[in-house]
CSV table of N, CA and C in Angstrom, one decimal:
chain,number,residue,atom,x,y,z
A,1,MET,N,19.8,60.3,18.0
A,1,MET,CA,19.1,59.0,18.2
A,1,MET,C,19.0,58.7,19.7
A,2,LEU,N,20.0,59.0,20.4
A,2,LEU,CA,19.9,58.7,21.9
A,2,LEU,C,18.9,59.5,22.6
A,3,GLU,N,18.7,60.7,22.1
A,3,GLU,CA,17.7,61.6,22.7
A,3,GLU,C,16.3,61.0,22.4
A,4,THR,N,16.1,60.5,21.2
A,4,THR,CA,14.8,59.9,20.9
A,4,THR,C,14.5,58.7,21.7
A,5,LEU,N,15.6,57.9,21.8
A,5,LEU,CA,15.4,56.6,22.6
A,5,LEU,C,15.1,57.0,24.1
A,6,HIS,N,15.8,58.0,24.6
A,6,HIS,CA,15.6,58.4,26.0
A,6,HIS,C,14.1,58.9,26.1
A,7,GLN,N,13.6,59.7,25.2
A,7,GLN,CA,12.2,60.1,25.2
A,7,GLN,C,11.2,59.0,25.2
A,8,LEU,N,11.5,58.0,24.4
A,8,LEU,CA,10.7,56.8,24.3
A,8,LEU,C,10.7,56.0,25.6
A,9,ILE,N,11.8,55.8,26.2
A,9,ILE,CA,11.9,55.1,27.5
A,9,ILE,C,11.2,55.9,28.6
A,10,THR,N,11.4,57.2,28.6
A,10,THR,CA,10.7,58.0,29.6
A,10,THR,C,9.2,57.9,29.5
A,11,ARG,N,8.7,58.0,28.3
A,11,ARG,CA,7.3,58.0,28.1
A,11,ARG,C,6.7,56.6,28.4
A,12,ALA,N,7.5,55.5,28.0
A,12,ALA,CA,7.0,54.2,28.3
A,12,ALA,C,7.0,53.9,29.8
A,13,ASN,N,8.0,54.4,30.5
A,13,ASN,CA,8.0,54.2,32.0
A,13,ASN,C,6.9,54.9,32.6
A,14,ALA,N,6.6,56.1,32.1
A,14,ALA,CA,5.4,56.9,32.7
A,14,ALA,C,4.1,56.1,32.5
A,15,LEU,N,3.9,55.6,31.3
A,15,LEU,CA,2.7,54.8,31.0
A,15,LEU,C,2.7,53.6,31.8
A,16,GLU,N,3.8,52.9,32.0
A,16,GLU,CA,3.9,51.6,32.7
A,16,GLU,C,3.6,51.9,34.2
A,17,ASN,N,4.0,53.0,34.7
A,17,ASN,CA,3.9,53.2,36.1
A,17,ASN,C,2.6,53.9,36.5
A,18,THR,N,1.7,54.2,35.5
A,18,THR,CA,0.5,54.8,35.8
A,18,THR,C,-0.6,53.7,35.9
A,19,PRO,N,-1.1,53.5,37.1
A,19,PRO,CA,-2.1,52.4,37.3
A,19,PRO,C,-3.4,52.8,36.6
A,20,LYS,N,-4.2,51.8,36.2
A,20,LYS,CA,-5.5,51.9,35.5
A,20,LYS,C,-6.5,51.0,36.2
A,21,ALA,N,-7.7,51.4,36.2
A,21,ALA,CA,-8.8,50.6,36.9
A,21,ALA,C,-9.2,49.4,36.0
A,22,PHE,N,-9.2,49.5,34.7
A,22,PHE,CA,-9.7,48.4,33.9
A,22,PHE,C,-11.1,48.0,34.2
A,23,GLY,N,-12.0,49.0,34.6
A,23,GLY,CA,-13.4,48.7,34.9
A,23,GLY,C,-13.6,48.1,36.3
A,24,THR,N,-12.5,48.0,37.1
A,24,THR,CA,-12.7,47.4,38.5
A,24,THR,C,-12.8,48.6,39.5
A,25,ASP,N,-13.0,48.3,40.7
A,25,ASP,CA,-13.1,49.3,41.8
A,25,ASP,C,-11.8,49.8,42.3
A,26,THR,N,-10.7,49.3,41.7
A,26,THR,CA,-9.4,49.6,42.3
A,26,THR,C,-8.4,49.8,41.1
A,27,LEU,N,-7.4,50.7,41.4
A,27,LEU,CA,-6.3,50.9,40.4
A,27,LEU,C,-5.4,49.7,40.4
A,28,LEU,N,-5.0,49.3,39.2
A,28,LEU,CA,-4.1,48.2,39.0
A,28,LEU,C,-2.9,48.6,38.3
A,29,HIS,N,-1.7,48.1,38.8
A,29,HIS,CA,-0.5,48.3,38.2
A,29,HIS,C,-0.3,47.3,37.1
A,30,ARG,N,0.7,47.5,36.2
A,30,ARG,CA,0.9,46.6,35.1
A,30,ARG,C,1.1,45.2,35.5
A,31,ALA,N,1.9,44.9,36.6
A,31,ALA,CA,2.2,43.6,37.0
A,31,ALA,C,0.9,42.9,37.5
A,32,GLU,N,0.0,43.7,38.2
A,32,GLU,CA,-1.3,43.2,38.7
A,32,GLU,C,-2.2,42.8,37.6
A,33,ILE,N,-2.4,43.6,36.6
A,33,ILE,CA,-3.3,43.3,35.5
A,33,ILE,C,-2.8,42.1,34.7
A,34,HIS,N,-1.4,42.0,34.5
A,34,HIS,CA,-0.9,40.9,33.8
A,34,HIS,C,-1.0,39.6,34.6
A,35,THR,N,-1.0,39.7,35.9
A,35,THR,CA,-1.3,38.5,36.7
A,35,THR,C,-2.7,38.1,36.5
A,36,ILE,N,-3.6,39.0,36.5
A,36,ILE,CA,-5.0,38.8,36.3
A,36,ILE,C,-5.2,38.1,34.9
A,37,GLN,N,-4.5,38.7,33.9
A,37,GLN,CA,-4.6,38.1,32.6
A,37,GLN,C,-4.1,36.6,32.6
A,38,ALA,N,-3.0,36.4,33.2
A,38,ALA,CA,-2.4,35.0,33.3
A,38,ALA,C,-3.4,34.0,33.9
A,39,ILE,N,-4.1,34.5,35.0
A,39,ILE,CA,-5.0,33.6,35.7
A,39,ILE,C,-6.3,33.4,34.8
A,40,GLY,N,-6.7,34.5,34.2
A,40,GLY,CA,-7.9,34.4,33.3
A,40,GLY,C,-7.7,33.6,32.1
A,41,LEU,N,-6.5,33.5,31.6
A,41,LEU,CA,-6.2,32.7,30.4
A,41,LEU,C,-6.2,31.2,30.8
A,42,ARG,N,-5.9,30.9,32.1
A,42,ARG,CA,-5.9,29.5,32.5
A,42,ARG,C,-6.5,29.4,33.9
A,43,PRO,N,-7.8,29.5,34.0
A,43,PRO,CA,-8.5,29.4,35.3
A,43,PRO,C,-8.2,28.1,35.9
A,44,GLY,N,-8.1,28.1,37.2
A,44,GLY,CA,-7.9,26.8,38.0
A,44,GLY,C,-6.5,26.3,38.0
A,45,GLN,N,-5.5,27.1,37.6
A,45,GLN,CA,-4.1,26.7,37.7
A,45,GLN,C,-3.7,26.9,39.2
A,46,ASN,N,-2.6,26.2,39.5
A,46,ASN,CA,-2.1,26.4,40.9
A,46,ASN,C,-1.0,27.5,40.9
A,47,LEU,N,-0.5,27.8,42.0
A,47,LEU,CA,0.5,28.9,42.2
A,47,LEU,C,1.8,28.6,41.4
A,48,GLN,N,2.3,27.4,41.5
A,48,GLN,CA,3.5,27.0,40.7
A,48,GLN,C,3.3,27.2,39.2
A,49,GLN,N,2.2,26.8,38.7
A,49,GLN,CA,1.9,26.9,37.3
A,49,GLN,C,1.9,28.4,36.9
A,50,LEU,N,1.2,29.2,37.7
A,50,LEU,CA,1.2,30.6,37.4
A,50,LEU,C,2.6,31.2,37.4
A,51,ALA,N,3.4,30.9,38.4
A,51,ALA,CA,4.8,31.4,38.5
A,51,ALA,C,5.6,31.0,37.3
A,52,ASP,N,5.4,29.7,36.9
A,52,ASP,CA,6.2,29.2,35.7
A,52,ASP,C,5.8,30.0,34.5
A,53,ARG,N,4.5,30.2,34.3
A,53,ARG,CA,4.0,30.9,33.1
A,53,ARG,C,4.4,32.4,33.1
A,54,MET,N,4.5,33.0,34.2
A,54,MET,CA,4.9,34.4,34.3
A,54,MET,C,6.4,34.6,34.5
A,55,ALA,N,7.2,33.5,34.5
A,55,ALA,CA,8.6,33.5,34.7
A,55,ALA,C,9.0,34.3,35.9
A,56,VAL,N,8.4,34.0,37.0
A,56,VAL,CA,8.7,34.6,38.3
A,56,VAL,C,8.9,33.5,39.3
A,57,THR,N,9.4,33.8,40.5
A,57,THR,CA,9.5,32.8,41.6
A,57,THR,C,8.1,32.6,42.1
A,58,LYS,N,8.0,31.4,42.8
A,58,LYS,CA,6.7,31.1,43.4
A,58,LYS,C,6.4,32.1,44.5
A,59,GLY,N,7.4,32.6,45.2
A,59,GLY,CA,7.2,33.6,46.2
A,59,GLY,C,6.7,34.9,45.7
A,60,ALA,N,7.2,35.3,44.5
A,60,ALA,CA,6.7,36.5,43.9
A,60,ALA,C,5.3,36.4,43.5
A,61,ALA,N,5.0,35.2,42.9
A,61,ALA,CA,3.6,35.0,42.4
A,61,ALA,C,2.7,35.0,43.6
A,62,SER,N,3.1,34.4,44.7
A,62,SER,CA,2.3,34.3,45.9
A,62,SER,C,2.0,35.7,46.5
A,63,GLN,N,3.0,36.5,46.5
A,63,GLN,CA,2.8,37.9,47.0
A,63,GLN,C,1.8,38.6,46.1
A,64,MET,N,1.9,38.5,44.8
A,64,MET,CA,1.0,39.2,43.9
A,64,MET,C,-0.4,38.6,44.1
A,65,VAL,N,-0.6,37.3,44.1
A,65,VAL,CA,-1.9,36.7,44.3
A,65,VAL,C,-2.5,37.2,45.6
A,66,THR,N,-1.8,37.2,46.7
A,66,THR,CA,-2.3,37.7,48.0
A,66,THR,C,-2.8,39.1,47.9
A,67,LYS,N,-2.1,40.0,47.2
A,67,LYS,CA,-2.5,41.4,47.0
A,67,LYS,C,-3.8,41.4,46.2
A,68,LEU,N,-3.9,40.6,45.1
A,68,LEU,CA,-5.1,40.6,44.3
A,68,LEU,C,-6.3,40.0,45.0
A,69,VAL,N,-6.0,39.0,45.9
A,69,VAL,CA,-7.1,38.5,46.7
A,69,VAL,C,-7.7,39.6,47.7
A,70,ARG,N,-6.8,40.3,48.3
A,70,ARG,CA,-7.2,41.4,49.2
A,70,ARG,C,-8.0,42.5,48.4
A,71,LYS,N,-7.6,42.7,47.1
A,71,LYS,CA,-8.4,43.7,46.3
A,71,LYS,C,-9.7,43.1,45.8
A,72,GLY,N,-10.0,41.8,46.0
A,72,GLY,CA,-11.2,41.2,45.6
A,72,GLY,C,-11.2,40.8,44.1
A,73,LEU,N,-10.1,40.6,43.5
A,73,LEU,CA,-10.0,40.3,42.1
A,73,LEU,C,-9.7,38.8,41.8
A,74,VAL,N,-9.1,38.2,42.8
A,74,VAL,CA,-8.7,36.8,42.6
A,74,VAL,C,-9.2,36.0,43.8
A,75,LYS,N,-9.6,34.7,43.6
A,75,LYS,CA,-10.0,33.9,44.7
A,75,LYS,C,-9.2,32.6,44.7
A,76,LYS,N,-9.0,32.0,45.8
A,76,LYS,CA,-8.3,30.8,46.0
A,76,LYS,C,-9.3,29.7,46.3
A,77,ASP,N,-9.3,28.7,45.4
A,77,ASP,CA,-10.2,27.5,45.6
A,77,ASP,C,-9.4,26.3,45.9
A,78,LYS,N,-10.0,25.4,46.6
A,78,LYS,CA,-9.4,24.1,47.0
A,78,LYS,C,-9.6,23.1,45.8
A,79,GLY,N,-8.6,22.3,45.5
A,79,GLY,CA,-8.6,21.3,44.5
A,79,GLY,C,-9.6,20.2,44.8
A,80,GLU,N,-10.3,19.7,43.9
A,80,GLU,CA,-11.3,18.6,44.2
A,80,GLU,C,-10.6,17.3,44.5
A,81,ASP,N,-9.5,17.0,43.7
A,81,ASP,CA,-8.8,15.8,44.0
A,81,ASP,C,-7.8,15.9,45.2
A,82,ASN,N,-7.2,17.1,45.3
A,82,ASN,CA,-6.2,17.3,46.4
A,82,ASN,C,-6.7,18.5,47.1
A,83,ARG,N,-7.2,18.4,48.3
A,83,ARG,CA,-7.8,19.5,49.1
A,83,ARG,C,-6.7,20.4,49.5
A,84,LYS,N,-5.4,20.0,49.5
A,84,LYS,CA,-4.3,20.9,49.9
A,84,LYS,C,-4.0,21.8,48.8
A,85,GLU,N,-4.2,21.4,47.6
A,85,GLU,CA,-3.9,22.2,46.4
A,85,GLU,C,-4.8,23.5,46.3
A,86,VAL,N,-4.2,24.6,46.1
A,86,VAL,CA,-4.9,25.9,45.9
A,86,VAL,C,-5.0,26.2,44.5
A,87,LEU,N,-6.2,26.4,44.0
A,87,LEU,CA,-6.4,26.7,42.6
A,87,LEU,C,-6.8,28.2,42.4
A,88,LEU,N,-6.3,28.8,41.5
A,88,LEU,CA,-6.5,30.3,41.3
A,88,LEU,C,-7.6,30.6,40.3
A,89,ASN,N,-8.5,31.4,40.7
A,89,ASN,CA,-9.6,31.8,39.8
A,89,ASN,C,-9.9,33.3,40.0
A,90,LEU,N,-10.5,33.9,39.0
A,90,LEU,CA,-10.9,35.3,39.1
A,90,LEU,C,-12.3,35.5,39.7
A,91,THR,N,-12.4,36.5,40.4
A,91,THR,CA,-13.8,36.9,40.9
A,91,THR,C,-14.5,37.7,39.8
A,92,GLU,N,-15.7,38.1,40.1
A,92,GLU,CA,-16.5,38.8,39.0
A,92,GLU,C,-15.7,40.1,38.7
A,93,GLN,N,-15.2,40.8,39.7
A,93,GLN,CA,-14.4,42.0,39.4
A,93,GLN,C,-13.1,41.7,38.7
A,94,GLY,N,-12.5,40.5,39.0
A,94,GLY,CA,-11.3,40.1,38.3
A,94,GLY,C,-11.6,39.8,36.8
A,95,TRP,N,-12.7,39.2,36.5
A,95,TRP,CA,-13.1,39.0,35.1
A,95,TRP,C,-13.4,40.3,34.4
A,96,THR,N,-14.0,41.3,35.1
A,96,THR,CA,-14.2,42.6,34.5
A,96,THR,C,-12.9,43.2,34.1
A,97,GLY,N,-11.9,43.1,35.0
A,97,GLY,CA,-10.6,43.6,34.7
A,97,GLY,C,-9.9,42.9,33.5
A,98,PHE,N,-10.1,41.6,33.5
A,98,PHE,CA,-9.5,40.7,32.5
A,98,PHE,C,-10.0,41.1,31.1
A,99,HIS,N,-11.4,41.2,31.0
A,99,HIS,CA,-12.0,41.5,29.7
A,99,HIS,C,-11.7,43.0,29.3
A,100,ARG,N,-11.6,43.9,30.2
A,100,ARG,CA,-11.2,45.3,29.8
A,100,ARG,C,-9.8,45.3,29.4
A,101,HIS,N,-8.9,44.6,30.0
A,101,HIS,CA,-7.5,44.5,29.6
A,101,HIS,C,-7.4,43.9,28.2
A,102,GLU,N,-8.1,42.9,27.9
A,102,GLU,CA,-8.1,42.3,26.6
A,102,GLU,C,-8.6,43.3,25.6
A,103,ALA,N,-9.6,44.1,25.9
A,103,ALA,CA,-10.2,45.1,25.0
A,103,ALA,C,-9.1,46.2,24.8
A,104,PHE,N,-8.4,46.5,25.9
A,104,PHE,CA,-7.3,47.5,25.8
A,104,PHE,C,-6.3,47.1,24.8
A,105,HIS,N,-5.8,45.8,24.9
A,105,HIS,CA,-4.8,45.3,23.9
A,105,HIS,C,-5.4,45.3,22.5
A,106,ALA,N,-6.7,45.0,22.3
A,106,ALA,CA,-7.3,45.0,21.0
A,106,ALA,C,-7.3,46.4,20.5
A,107,TYR,N,-7.6,47.4,21.3
A,107,TYR,CA,-7.6,48.8,20.9
A,107,TYR,C,-6.2,49.2,20.5
A,108,LEU,N,-5.2,48.9,21.2
A,108,LEU,CA,-3.8,49.2,20.9
A,108,LEU,C,-3.5,48.6,19.5
A,109,HIS,N,-3.8,47.4,19.3
A,109,HIS,CA,-3.6,46.8,18.0
A,109,HIS,C,-4.3,47.5,16.9
A,110,GLN,N,-5.5,47.9,17.2
A,110,GLN,CA,-6.3,48.6,16.1
A,110,GLN,C,-5.7,50.0,15.8
A,111,VAL,N,-5.2,50.7,16.8
A,111,VAL,CA,-4.5,52.0,16.6
A,111,VAL,C,-3.3,51.7,15.6
A,112,LEU,N,-2.5,50.7,15.9
A,112,LEU,CA,-1.4,50.4,15.0
A,112,LEU,C,-1.9,50.0,13.6
A,113,LEU,N,-2.9,49.2,13.5
A,113,LEU,CA,-3.5,48.8,12.3
A,113,LEU,C,-4.0,50.0,11.5
A,114,ASP,N,-4.7,50.9,12.1
A,114,ASP,CA,-5.2,52.1,11.5
A,114,ASP,C,-4.0,53.0,11.0
A,115,HIS,N,-2.9,53.0,11.7
A,115,HIS,CA,-1.8,53.8,11.3
A,115,HIS,C,-1.0,53.2,10.2
A,116,TYR,N,-0.7,51.9,10.3
A,116,TYR,CA,0.2,51.3,9.3
A,116,TYR,C,-0.5,50.5,8.2
A,117,GLY,N,-1.8,50.2,8.5
A,117,GLY,CA,-2.5,49.4,7.5
A,117,GLY,C,-1.9,48.0,7.2
A,118,GLU,N,-1.9,47.7,6.0
A,118,GLU,CA,-1.4,46.4,5.6
A,118,GLU,C,0.1,46.2,5.9
A,119,ALA,N,0.8,47.3,6.1
A,119,ALA,CA,2.3,47.2,6.3
A,119,ALA,C,2.6,46.9,7.8
A,120,LEU,N,1.5,46.7,8.6
A,120,LEU,CA,1.7,46.5,10.1
A,120,LEU,C,2.7,45.4,10.4
A,121,GLU,N,2.4,44.2,9.8
A,121,GLU,CA,3.3,43.1,10.1
A,121,GLU,C,4.7,43.3,9.7
A,122,GLN,N,4.9,43.9,8.6
A,122,GLN,CA,6.3,44.2,8.1
A,122,GLN,C,6.9,45.2,9.1
A,123,LYS,N,6.2,46.3,9.5
A,123,LYS,CA,6.7,47.3,10.4
A,123,LYS,C,7.1,46.6,11.7
A,124,MET,N,6.2,45.8,12.2
A,124,MET,CA,6.5,45.1,13.5
A,124,MET,C,7.7,44.2,13.4
A,125,ALA,N,7.9,43.5,12.3
A,125,ALA,CA,9.1,42.7,12.1
A,125,ALA,C,10.3,43.6,12.1
A,126,GLU,N,10.3,44.7,11.4
A,126,GLU,CA,11.4,45.6,11.3
A,126,GLU,C,11.7,46.2,12.7
A,127,LEU,N,10.7,46.6,13.5
A,127,LEU,CA,10.9,47.1,14.8
A,127,LEU,C,11.5,46.1,15.7
A,128,ARG,N,11.0,44.8,15.6
A,128,ARG,CA,11.5,43.7,16.5
A,128,ARG,C,13.0,43.6,16.2
A,129,GLY,N,13.4,43.6,14.9
A,129,GLY,CA,14.8,43.5,14.5
A,129,GLY,C,15.6,44.6,15.1
A,130,CYS,N,15.1,45.8,15.0
A,130,CYS,CA,15.8,47.0,15.5
A,130,CYS,C,16.0,46.9,17.1
A,131,LEU,N,14.9,46.5,17.7
A,131,LEU,CA,15.0,46.3,19.2
A,131,LEU,C,16.0,45.2,19.6
A,132,GLN,N,16.0,44.1,18.8
A,132,GLN,CA,17.0,43.1,19.1
A,132,GLN,C,18.4,43.6,18.9
A,133,GLU,N,18.6,44.4,17.9
A,133,GLU,CA,19.9,45.0,17.7
A,133,GLU,C,20.3,45.9,18.9
A,134,LEU,N,19.4,46.7,19.3
A,134,LEU,CA,19.6,47.6,20.5
A,134,LEU,C,19.9,46.8,21.7
A,135,LEU,N,19.2,45.7,21.9
A,135,LEU,CA,19.5,44.8,23.1
A,135,LEU,C,21.0,44.3,23.0
A,136,SER,N,21.3,43.9,21.8
A,136,SER,CA,22.7,43.3,21.6
A,136,SER,C,23.7,44.4,21.9
A,137,VAL,N,23.5,45.6,21.4
A,137,VAL,CA,24.4,46.7,21.6
A,137,VAL,C,24.5,47.0,23.1
A,138,THR,N,23.3,47.0,23.8
A,138,THR,CA,23.3,47.2,25.2
A,138,THR,C,24.1,46.1,26.0
A,139,ASP,N,24.0,44.9,25.5
A,139,ASP,CA,24.8,43.8,26.1
A,139,ASP,C,26.3,44.2,26.0
A,140,LEU,N,26.7,44.6,24.8
A,140,LEU,CA,28.1,45.0,24.6
A,140,LEU,C,28.5,46.2,25.5
A,141,TYR,N,27.6,47.1,25.6
A,141,TYR,CA,27.9,48.3,26.4
A,141,TYR,C,28.0,47.9,27.9
A,142,GLU,N,27.1,47.1,28.4
A,142,GLU,CA,27.2,46.7,29.8
A,142,GLU,C,28.5,46.0,30.0
A,143,GLU,N,29.0,45.2,29.1
A,143,GLU,CA,30.2,44.5,29.3
A,143,GLU,C,31.4,45.4,29.3
A,144,LYS,N,31.4,46.4,28.4
A,144,LYS,CA,32.5,47.4,28.3
A,144,LYS,C,32.5,48.4,29.5
A,145,VAL,N,31.4,48.7,30.1
A,145,VAL,CA,31.4,49.7,31.2
A,145,VAL,C,31.9,49.1,32.5
A,146,LYS,N,32.0,47.8,32.5
A,146,LYS,CA,32.5,47.2,33.7
A,146,LYS,C,34.0,47.6,33.9
A,147,ASP,N,34.7,47.9,32.8
A,147,ASP,CA,36.1,48.3,32.9
A,147,ASP,C,36.3,49.7,33.3
A,148,PHE,N,35.3,50.5,33.4
A,148,PHE,CA,35.5,51.9,33.7
A,148,PHE,C,35.4,52.2,35.2
């Protein structure tokens, strides 16, 4: 079982660390496309709102937004009521990436649906339960290894 889990983690890490263009002119890492997704789902939000929604610090969100602005995917607009407030929006390239990323998720869902059919929801619930158990065991393991 541990070997299978190790293989899964290795493959997941490889997939996660492989950037994709998502129809844009630049390769995007997972954190970048998910920042684009978060902005696209709520255009016009400020930096603090983005940080809160992504569960990261304002500084981390700021660094990511700066990187995406340089790549031409995000733009910073001034608020109409408060000219000091910076509102985040996607550029045309950013929207392309957003829509391709949404299509990518829909494709992944369809692959699972094709494989599991009507049992998909049940399988997902079972998997969620197994993963929660593994996380609990990992918590116990981390606590025990401190003594070694």
